[in-house]
XYZ file of C-alpha atoms in Angstrom:
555
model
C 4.409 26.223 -2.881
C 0.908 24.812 -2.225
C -0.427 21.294 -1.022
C -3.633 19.947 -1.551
C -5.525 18.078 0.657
C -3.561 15.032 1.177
C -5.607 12.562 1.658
C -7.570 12.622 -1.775
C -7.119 9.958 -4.219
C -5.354 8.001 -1.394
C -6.096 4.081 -2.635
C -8.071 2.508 -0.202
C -8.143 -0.887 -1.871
C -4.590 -2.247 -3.165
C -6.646 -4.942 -5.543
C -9.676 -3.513 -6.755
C -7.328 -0.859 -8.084
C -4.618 -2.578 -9.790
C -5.597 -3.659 -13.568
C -2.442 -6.017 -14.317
C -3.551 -8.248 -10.796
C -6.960 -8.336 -12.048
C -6.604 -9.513 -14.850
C -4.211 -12.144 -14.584
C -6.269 -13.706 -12.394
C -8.839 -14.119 -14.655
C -6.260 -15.490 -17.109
C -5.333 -17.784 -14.443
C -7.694 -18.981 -12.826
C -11.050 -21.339 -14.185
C -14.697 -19.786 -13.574
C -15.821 -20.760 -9.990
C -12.271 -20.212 -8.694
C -12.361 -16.686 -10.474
C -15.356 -15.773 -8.662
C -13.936 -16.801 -5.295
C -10.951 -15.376 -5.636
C -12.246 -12.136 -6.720
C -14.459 -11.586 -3.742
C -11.939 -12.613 -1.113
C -9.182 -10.311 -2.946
C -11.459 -7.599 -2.881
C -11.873 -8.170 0.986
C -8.547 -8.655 2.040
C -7.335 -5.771 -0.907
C -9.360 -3.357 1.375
C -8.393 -5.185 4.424
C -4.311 -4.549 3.624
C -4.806 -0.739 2.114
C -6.209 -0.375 5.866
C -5.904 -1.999 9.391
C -3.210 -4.342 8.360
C -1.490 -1.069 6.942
C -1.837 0.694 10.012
C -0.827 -1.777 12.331
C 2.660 -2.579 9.853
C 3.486 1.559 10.996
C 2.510 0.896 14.392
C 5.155 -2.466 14.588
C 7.761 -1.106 12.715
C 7.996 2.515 14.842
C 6.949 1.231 18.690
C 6.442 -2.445 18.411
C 8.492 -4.642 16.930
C 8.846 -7.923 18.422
C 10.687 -7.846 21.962
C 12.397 -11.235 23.860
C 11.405 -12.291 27.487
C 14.119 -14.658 28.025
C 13.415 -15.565 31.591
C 9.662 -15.468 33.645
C 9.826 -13.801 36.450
C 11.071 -16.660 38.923
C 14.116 -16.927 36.768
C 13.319 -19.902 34.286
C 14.401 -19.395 30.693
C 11.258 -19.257 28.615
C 12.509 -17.190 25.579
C 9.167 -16.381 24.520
C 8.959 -13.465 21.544
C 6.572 -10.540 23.011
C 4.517 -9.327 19.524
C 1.912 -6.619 19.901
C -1.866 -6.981 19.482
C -2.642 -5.484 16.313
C 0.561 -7.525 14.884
C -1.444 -10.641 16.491
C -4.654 -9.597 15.284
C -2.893 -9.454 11.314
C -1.490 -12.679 12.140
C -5.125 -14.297 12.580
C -6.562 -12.262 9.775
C -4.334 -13.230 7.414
C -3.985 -16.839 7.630
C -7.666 -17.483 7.889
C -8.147 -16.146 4.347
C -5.988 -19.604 3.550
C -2.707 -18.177 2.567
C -0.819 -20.788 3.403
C -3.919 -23.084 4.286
C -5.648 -23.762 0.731
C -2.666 -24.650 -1.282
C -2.723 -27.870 0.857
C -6.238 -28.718 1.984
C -9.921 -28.123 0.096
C -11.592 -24.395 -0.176
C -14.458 -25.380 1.831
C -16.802 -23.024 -0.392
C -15.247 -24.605 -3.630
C -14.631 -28.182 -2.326
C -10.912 -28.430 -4.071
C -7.694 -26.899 -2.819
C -6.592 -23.555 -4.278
C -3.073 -22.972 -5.686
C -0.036 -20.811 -5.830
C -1.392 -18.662 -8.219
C -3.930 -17.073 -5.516
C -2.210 -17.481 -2.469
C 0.406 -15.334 -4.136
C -1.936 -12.754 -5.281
C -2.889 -12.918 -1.560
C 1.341 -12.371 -0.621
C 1.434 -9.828 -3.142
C -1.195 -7.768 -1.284
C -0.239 -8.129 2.157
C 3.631 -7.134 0.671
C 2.294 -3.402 -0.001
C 1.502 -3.168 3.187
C 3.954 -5.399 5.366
C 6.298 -7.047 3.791
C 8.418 -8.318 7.349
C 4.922 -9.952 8.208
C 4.922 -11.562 4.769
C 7.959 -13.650 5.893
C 6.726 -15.388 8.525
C 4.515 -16.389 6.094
C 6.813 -17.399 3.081
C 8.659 -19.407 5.732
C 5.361 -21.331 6.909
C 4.946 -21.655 3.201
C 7.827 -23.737 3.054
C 7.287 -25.651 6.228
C 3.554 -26.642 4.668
C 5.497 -27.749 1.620
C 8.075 -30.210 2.832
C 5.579 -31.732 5.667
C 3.080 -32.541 3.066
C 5.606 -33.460 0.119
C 8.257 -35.395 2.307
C 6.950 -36.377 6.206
C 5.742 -39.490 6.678
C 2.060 -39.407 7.612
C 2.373 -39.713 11.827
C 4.826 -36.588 11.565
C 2.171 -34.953 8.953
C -0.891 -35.621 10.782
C 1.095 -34.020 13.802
C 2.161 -30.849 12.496
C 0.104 -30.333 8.803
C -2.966 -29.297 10.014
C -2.306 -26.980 12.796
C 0.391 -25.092 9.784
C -2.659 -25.053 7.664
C -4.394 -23.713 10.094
C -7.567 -21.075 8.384
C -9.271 -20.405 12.230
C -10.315 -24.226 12.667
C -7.431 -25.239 14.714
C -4.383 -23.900 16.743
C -1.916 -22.605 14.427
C 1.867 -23.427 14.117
C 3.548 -20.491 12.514
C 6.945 -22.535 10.451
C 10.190 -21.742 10.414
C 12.709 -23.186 8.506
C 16.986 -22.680 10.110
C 19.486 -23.267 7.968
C 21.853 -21.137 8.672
C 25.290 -21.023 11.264
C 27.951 -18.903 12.048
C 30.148 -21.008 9.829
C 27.979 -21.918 7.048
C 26.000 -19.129 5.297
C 25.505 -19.845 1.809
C 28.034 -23.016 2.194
C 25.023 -24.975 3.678
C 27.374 -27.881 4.179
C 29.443 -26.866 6.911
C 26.833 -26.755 9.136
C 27.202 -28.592 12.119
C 24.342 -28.997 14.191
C 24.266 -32.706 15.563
C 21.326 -35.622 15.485
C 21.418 -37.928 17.964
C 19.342 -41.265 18.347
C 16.614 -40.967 21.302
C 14.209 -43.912 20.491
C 11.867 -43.452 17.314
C 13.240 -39.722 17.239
C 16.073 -37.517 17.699
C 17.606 -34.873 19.950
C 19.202 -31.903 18.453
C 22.596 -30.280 19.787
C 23.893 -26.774 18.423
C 23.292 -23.136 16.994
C 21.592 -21.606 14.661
C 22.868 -18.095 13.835
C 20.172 -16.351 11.624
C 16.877 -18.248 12.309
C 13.752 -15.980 10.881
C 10.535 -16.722 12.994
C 11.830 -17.726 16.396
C 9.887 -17.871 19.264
C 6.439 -17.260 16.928
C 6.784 -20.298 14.850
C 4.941 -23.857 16.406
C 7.067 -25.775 14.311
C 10.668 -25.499 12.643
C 12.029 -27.437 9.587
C 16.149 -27.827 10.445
C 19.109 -28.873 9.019
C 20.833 -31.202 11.251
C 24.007 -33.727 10.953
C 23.234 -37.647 11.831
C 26.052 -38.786 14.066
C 28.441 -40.477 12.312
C 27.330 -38.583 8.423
C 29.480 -38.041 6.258
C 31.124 -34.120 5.863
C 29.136 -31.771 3.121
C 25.890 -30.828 2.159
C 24.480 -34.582 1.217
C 24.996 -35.574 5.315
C 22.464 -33.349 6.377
C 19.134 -34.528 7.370
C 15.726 -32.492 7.212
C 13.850 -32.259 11.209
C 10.398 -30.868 11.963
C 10.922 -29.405 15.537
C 8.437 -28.419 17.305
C 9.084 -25.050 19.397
C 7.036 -26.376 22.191
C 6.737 -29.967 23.897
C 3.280 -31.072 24.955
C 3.241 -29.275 28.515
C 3.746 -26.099 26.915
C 7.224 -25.453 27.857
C 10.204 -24.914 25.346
C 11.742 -27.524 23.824
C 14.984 -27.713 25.514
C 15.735 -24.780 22.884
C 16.702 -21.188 23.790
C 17.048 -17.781 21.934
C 20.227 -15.937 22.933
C 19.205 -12.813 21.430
C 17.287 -11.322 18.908
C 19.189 -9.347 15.334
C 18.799 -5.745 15.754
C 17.851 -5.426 11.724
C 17.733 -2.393 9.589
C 14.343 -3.239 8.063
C 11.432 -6.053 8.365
C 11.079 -5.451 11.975
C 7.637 -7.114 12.400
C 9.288 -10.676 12.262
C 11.883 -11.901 15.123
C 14.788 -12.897 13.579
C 17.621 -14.452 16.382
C 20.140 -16.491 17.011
C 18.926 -19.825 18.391
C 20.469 -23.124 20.694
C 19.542 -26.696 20.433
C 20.379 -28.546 23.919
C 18.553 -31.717 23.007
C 15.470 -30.604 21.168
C 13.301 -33.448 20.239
C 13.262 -33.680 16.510
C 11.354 -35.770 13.582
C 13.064 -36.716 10.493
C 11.417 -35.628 7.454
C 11.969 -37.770 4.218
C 14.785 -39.873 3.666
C 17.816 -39.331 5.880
C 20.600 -38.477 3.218
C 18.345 -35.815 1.354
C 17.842 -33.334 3.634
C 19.340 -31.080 1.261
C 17.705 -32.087 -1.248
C 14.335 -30.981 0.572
C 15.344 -27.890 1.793
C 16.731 -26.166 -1.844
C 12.954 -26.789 -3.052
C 11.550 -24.728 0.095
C 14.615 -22.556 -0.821
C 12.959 -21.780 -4.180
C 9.541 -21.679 -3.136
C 11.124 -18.747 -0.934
C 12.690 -17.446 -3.683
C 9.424 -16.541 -5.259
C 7.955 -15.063 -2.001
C 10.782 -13.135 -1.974
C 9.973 -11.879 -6.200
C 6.552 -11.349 -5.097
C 7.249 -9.228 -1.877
C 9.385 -6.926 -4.056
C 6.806 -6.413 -6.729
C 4.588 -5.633 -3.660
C 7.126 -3.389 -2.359
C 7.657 -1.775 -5.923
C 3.546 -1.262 -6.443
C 3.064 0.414 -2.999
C 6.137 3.137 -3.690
C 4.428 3.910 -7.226
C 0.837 4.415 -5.761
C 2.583 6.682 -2.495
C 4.766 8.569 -5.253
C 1.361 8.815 -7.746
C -0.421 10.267 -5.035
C 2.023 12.618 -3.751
C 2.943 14.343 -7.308
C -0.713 14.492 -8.433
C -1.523 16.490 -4.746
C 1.824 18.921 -4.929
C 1.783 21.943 -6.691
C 5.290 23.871 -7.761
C 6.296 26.534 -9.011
C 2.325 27.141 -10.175
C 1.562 24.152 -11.735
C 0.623 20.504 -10.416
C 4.019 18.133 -10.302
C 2.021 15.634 -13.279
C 2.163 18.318 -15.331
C 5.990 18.853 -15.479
C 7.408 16.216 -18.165
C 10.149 15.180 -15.717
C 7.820 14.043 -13.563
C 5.963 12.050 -16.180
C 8.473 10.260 -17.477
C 9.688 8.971 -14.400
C 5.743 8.090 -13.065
C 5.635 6.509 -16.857
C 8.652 4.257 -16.695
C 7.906 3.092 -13.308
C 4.610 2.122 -14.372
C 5.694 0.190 -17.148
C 8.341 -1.519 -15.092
C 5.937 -2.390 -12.723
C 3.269 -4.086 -14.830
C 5.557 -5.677 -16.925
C 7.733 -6.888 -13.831
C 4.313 -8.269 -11.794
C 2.919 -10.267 -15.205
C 6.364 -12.255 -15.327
C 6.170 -12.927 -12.211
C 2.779 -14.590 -11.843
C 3.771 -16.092 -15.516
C 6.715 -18.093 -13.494
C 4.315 -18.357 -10.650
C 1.449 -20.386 -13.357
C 4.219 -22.636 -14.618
C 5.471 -23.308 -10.598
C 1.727 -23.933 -10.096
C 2.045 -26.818 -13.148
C 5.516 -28.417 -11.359
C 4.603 -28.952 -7.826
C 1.316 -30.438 -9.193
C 3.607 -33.265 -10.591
C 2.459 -32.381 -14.247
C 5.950 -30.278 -15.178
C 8.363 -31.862 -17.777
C 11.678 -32.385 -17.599
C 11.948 -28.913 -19.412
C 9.684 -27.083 -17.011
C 11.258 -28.278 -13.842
C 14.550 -26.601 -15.306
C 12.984 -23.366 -17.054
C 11.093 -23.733 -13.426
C 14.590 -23.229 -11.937
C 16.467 -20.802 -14.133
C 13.328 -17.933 -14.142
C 13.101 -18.162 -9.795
C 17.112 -17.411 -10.198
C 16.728 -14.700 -12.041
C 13.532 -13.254 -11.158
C 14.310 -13.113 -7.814
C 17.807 -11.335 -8.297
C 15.361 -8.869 -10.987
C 12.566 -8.017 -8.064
C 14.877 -7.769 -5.595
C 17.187 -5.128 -7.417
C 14.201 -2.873 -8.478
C 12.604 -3.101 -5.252
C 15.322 -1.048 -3.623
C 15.657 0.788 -6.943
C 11.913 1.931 -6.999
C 11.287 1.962 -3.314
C 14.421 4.574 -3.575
C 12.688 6.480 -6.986
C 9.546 7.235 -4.852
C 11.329 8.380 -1.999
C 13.005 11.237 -4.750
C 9.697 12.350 -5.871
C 8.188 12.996 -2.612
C 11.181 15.109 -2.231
C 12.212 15.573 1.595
C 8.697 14.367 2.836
C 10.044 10.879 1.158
C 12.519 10.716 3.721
C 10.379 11.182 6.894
C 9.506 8.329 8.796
C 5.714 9.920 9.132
C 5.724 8.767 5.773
C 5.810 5.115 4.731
C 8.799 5.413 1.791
C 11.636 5.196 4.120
C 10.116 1.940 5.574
C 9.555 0.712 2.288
C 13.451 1.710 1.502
C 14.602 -0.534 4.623
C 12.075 -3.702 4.030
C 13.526 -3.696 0.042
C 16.474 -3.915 0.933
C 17.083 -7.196 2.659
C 15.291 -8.699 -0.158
C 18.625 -8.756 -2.226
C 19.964 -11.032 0.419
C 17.290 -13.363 1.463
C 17.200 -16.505 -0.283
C 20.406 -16.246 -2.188
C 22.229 -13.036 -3.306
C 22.977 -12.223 -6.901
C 26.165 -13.890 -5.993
C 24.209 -17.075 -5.378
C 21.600 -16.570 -7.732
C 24.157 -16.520 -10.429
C 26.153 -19.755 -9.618
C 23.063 -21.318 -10.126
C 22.525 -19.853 -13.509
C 25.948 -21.212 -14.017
C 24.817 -24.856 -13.489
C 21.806 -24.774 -14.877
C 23.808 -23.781 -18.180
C 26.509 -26.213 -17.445
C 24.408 -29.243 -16.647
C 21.215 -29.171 -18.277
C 22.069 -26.613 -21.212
C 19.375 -24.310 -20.044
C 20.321 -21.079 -22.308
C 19.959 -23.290 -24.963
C 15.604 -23.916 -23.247
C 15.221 -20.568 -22.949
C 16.334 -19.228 -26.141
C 14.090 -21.891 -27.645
C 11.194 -21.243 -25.615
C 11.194 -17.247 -26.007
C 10.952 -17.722 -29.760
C 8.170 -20.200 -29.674
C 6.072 -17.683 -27.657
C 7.218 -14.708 -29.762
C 5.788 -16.945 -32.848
C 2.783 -17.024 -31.684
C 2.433 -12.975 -31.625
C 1.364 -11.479 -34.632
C 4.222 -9.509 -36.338
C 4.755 -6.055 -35.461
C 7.090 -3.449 -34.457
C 7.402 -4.061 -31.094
C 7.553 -8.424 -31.542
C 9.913 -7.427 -34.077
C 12.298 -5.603 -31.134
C 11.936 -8.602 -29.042
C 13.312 -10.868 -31.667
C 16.022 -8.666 -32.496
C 17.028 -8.389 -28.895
C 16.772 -12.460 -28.418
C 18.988 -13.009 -32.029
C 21.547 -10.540 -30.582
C 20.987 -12.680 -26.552
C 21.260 -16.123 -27.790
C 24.725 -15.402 -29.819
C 25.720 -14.079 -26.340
C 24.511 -17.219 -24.315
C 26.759 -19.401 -26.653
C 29.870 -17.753 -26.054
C 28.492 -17.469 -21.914
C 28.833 -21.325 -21.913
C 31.995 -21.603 -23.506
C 33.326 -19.568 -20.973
C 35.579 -20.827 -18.246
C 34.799 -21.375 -14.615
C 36.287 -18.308 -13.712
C 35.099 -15.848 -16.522
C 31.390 -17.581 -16.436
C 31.093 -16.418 -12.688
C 32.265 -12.781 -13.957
C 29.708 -12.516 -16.322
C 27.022 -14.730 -14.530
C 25.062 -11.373 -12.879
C 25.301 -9.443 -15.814
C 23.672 -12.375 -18.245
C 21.347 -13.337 -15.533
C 19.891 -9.781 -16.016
C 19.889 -9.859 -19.517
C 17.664 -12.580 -19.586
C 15.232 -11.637 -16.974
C 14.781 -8.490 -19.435
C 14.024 -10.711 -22.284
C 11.766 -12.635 -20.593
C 9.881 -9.595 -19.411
C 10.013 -8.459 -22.813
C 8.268 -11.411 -23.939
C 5.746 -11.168 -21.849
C 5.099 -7.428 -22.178
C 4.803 -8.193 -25.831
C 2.324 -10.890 -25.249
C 0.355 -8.500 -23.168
C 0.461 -6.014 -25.880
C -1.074 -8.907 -28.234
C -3.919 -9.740 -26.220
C -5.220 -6.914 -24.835
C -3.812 -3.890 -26.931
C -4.780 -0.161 -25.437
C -2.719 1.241 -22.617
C -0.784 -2.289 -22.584
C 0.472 -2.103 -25.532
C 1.699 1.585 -24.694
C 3.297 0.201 -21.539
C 5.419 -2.397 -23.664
C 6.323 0.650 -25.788
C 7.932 2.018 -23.077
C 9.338 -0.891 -21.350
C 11.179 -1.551 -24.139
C 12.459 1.831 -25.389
C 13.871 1.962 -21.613
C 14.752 -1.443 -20.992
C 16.942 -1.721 -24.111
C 17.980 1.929 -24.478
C 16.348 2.424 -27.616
C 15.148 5.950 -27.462
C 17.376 8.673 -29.658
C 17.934 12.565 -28.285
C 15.749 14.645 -29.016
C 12.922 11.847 -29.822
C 9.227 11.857 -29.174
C 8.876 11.517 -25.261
C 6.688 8.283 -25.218
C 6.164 8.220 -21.368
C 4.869 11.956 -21.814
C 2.946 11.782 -24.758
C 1.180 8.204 -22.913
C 0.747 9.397 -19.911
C -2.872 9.749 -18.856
C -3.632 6.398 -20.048
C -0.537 4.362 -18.686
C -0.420 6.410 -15.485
């Protein structure tokens, strides 16, 4: 056996190199925006391929956050020890507006930017650290419910310093949900509210709270004394981790989760012993609030597994193209290019849906969604998110096989890639979760019956040909299915519920691989070929080998 030189070919710039990221921004984004974006991509591209990739190694192996409970005179501070380089990332990264410019003005454009680009921003930093990109998703969704739902003394108080791009202090968010008791059932919680003046003072545990001791400011589910039992008694607080002489806010950390993956963000198990607290938005709706952070998460969480997925094809790419075996290079063998083939397909086809859900969640927050998108808004975040999530670990696993033993060696950056997929099928709803609300988005606001009708007025806009023509075969065959899915009973419809939610997310990417194919023909027309041969199991023995016979151009 021979290896080359390993470090040729290595990408050294996760945007500038990926086609499909390219060009959807400049589907989706207008002219002077474009050329913005494009320069500051390029940058922080470079930026995430390099320093910000070294430093993820670097936190993950030797320094992942660490708690000081107590200062040295014995007085609990429980204060999160991060490393430099993870500090230096956090600055870098939030002064190119990631959070920031979805809520305030691009000063060099004089308007505010949108999810589109700060995504494209999250979908970079993902290939490199993904546990990083979570305190970000969950300052995210702090931003969103201060500046949708606080009233404007608790905005002015908190907005601008979570906005923060390097003009003011920032305040990392958080947002704790859940208890020992609750988990997904949201409403058992039991953390109390109690009356101190104009605010309130907080009184009990949270069990799994992402962010603590790094975030300024905390979104939390708390109970009003004397609320009723259930979800709708809960009431959304801003908390602030600090009070304004620096020390804690009568709030501890008993200990930090000892995780298998993500390491670069604290994750631990926090107490309330009368925490000052701010209600956010009107007291019985706390709920309410928090489910539209959830989703917003939900689509950090699609994003960081199609950033996941794209780094463990371009570490696999490289690896095959530099081994030799048995006398020949591994891209040569057609194992080896069907499998590269397939995951490319996959890939592009999985990271165009989900900036296509991303455009349309870009049109809903902006208040100018119908009643139709807010619920096709909905149903594609359910079952993207379960989609990403799944091939994340599926892929991140695939490129550990085709480095071979290497792929399992921590030197390498597959088995860290293997361990940061993987809580991504639990964050922000499990497939469990994820398909309960499919279930009552069917039940309540017939939503199989929307996204039937809205796959076949996109596929009529596609000229006819063979590969439209598999689509619509596919969607006939799905939408006879759907019908008898929400006939179903209560019981059975929860059976089924993962299975159809998958089903769906594959005709959806279908859809969009075919309108790909449409508008820009060449290779991506060659990738839908082989999405849906795979994706639909399409292929006879003994057939032409697509992903072999494509394979310089898709790969």
């Amino acid at each position: 056996m021979k290896v080359l030189q390993q470090e040729a070919m290595r990408t050294t710039n996760f945007f500038t190199e990926d086609d499909t990221l390219q060009k959807i921004v400049e589907m989706m984004l207008d002219k002077e925006f474009l050329s913005y974006a494009q320069r500051e991509l390029t940058d922080f591209g470079e930026l995430c391929a390099g320093d910000i990739d070294a430093r993820a190694k670097h936190t993950d192996r030797q320094g992942e956050p660490r708690l000081q409970r107590y200062d040295a005179y014995g007085e609990e501070i429980s204060e999160v020890w991060v490393n430099d380089g993870y500090k230096k990332t956090i600055e870098e990264t939030y002064n190119t507006g990631i959070v920031g410019y979805v809520h305030k003005h691009i000063p060099q454009l004089g308007h505010k930017g949108n999810y589109v680009y700060s995504f494209a921003q999250g979908y970079l930093l993902s290939h490199a650290e993904p546990g990083f990109y979570c305190p970000v998703t969950l300052t995210m969704a702090t931003a969103y419910l201060l500046d949708h739902y606080a009233d404007e003394e608790v905005k002015q108080r908190f907005l601008p310093h979570v906005c923060a791009t390097g003009d003011t202090d920032l305040y990392e968010g958080a947002t704790f949900l859940t208890e020992r008791q609750g988990g997904s059932d949201v409403g058992a919680n039991v953390v109390e509210a109690r009356k101190d003046g104009t605010a309130y003072r907080l009184y009990g545990e949270k069990y799994f709270a992402s962010n603590a001791g790094m975030c300024g400011v905390a979104m939390v589910l708390a109970r009003l004394e004397g609320a009723p039992a259930g979800s709708k008694g809960l009431t959304l607080f801003a908390v602030p981790w600090r009070k304004e002489d620096g020390t804690t806010n009568h709030l501890r950390i008993r200990r930090l989760k000892d995780k298998l993956g993500v390491r670069a963000v604290p994750s631990g198990e926090v107490e309330f012993d009368g925490a000052l607290a701010y209600v956010v938005g009107e007291q019985n709706k706390g709920i309410y609030y928090m489910l539209e952070a959830l989703n917003l998460s939900r689509i950090c969480n699609a994003v960081a597994s199609i950033g996941i997925m794209r780094r463990g094809f371009l570490e696999a790419k490289h690896y095959v193209s530099n081994r030799h075996a048995f006398g020949k290079p591994l891209t040569q063998y057609p194992m080896i290019q069907d499998t590269l083939g397939k995951f490319a397909a996959k890939l592009h086809v999985e990271v165009a849906t989900v900036f296509d859900l991303i455009q349309l969640y870009d049109k809903v927050t902006s208040g100018q969604g119908t009643q139709q998108d807010l619920i096709m808004n909905r149903l594609y975040i359910a079952i993207m998110k379960k989609e990403t999530a799944e091939q994340a670990v599926h892929y991140a696993s695939e490129a550990i096989e085709l480095h071979g033993g290497n792929g399992y060696i921590e030197d390498f950056v597959t088995p860290r890639l293997l361990r940061d997929a993987q809580v991504l099928t639990v964050w922000e709803g499990t497939a469990n979760i994820l398909a309960l609300e499919l279930i009552r988005l069917v039940d309540k606001f017939h939503a199989h019956e929307l996204f039937v009708q809205e796959m076949e007025e996109r596929l009529d806009k596609l000229a006819d040909s063979s590969l439209v023509q598999i689509v619509k075969e596919q969607l006939a065959n799905m939408s006879v299915k759907l019908q008898i899915f929400s006939a179903l009973d209560e019981a059975t419809k929860t059976f089924e519920a993962k299975g159809m939610g998958e089903k769906m997310a594959h005709l959806y990417e279908s859809v969009i691989a075919v309108e790909w194919a449409h508008k820009f023909g060449g290779k991506y027309e060659k990738l839908a070929d082989v999405y849906l041969e795979q994706t639909w199991s399409l292929r006879e023995m003994g057939a032409q080998m697509k992903t072999v016979q494509y394979f310089s151009e898709i790969v």
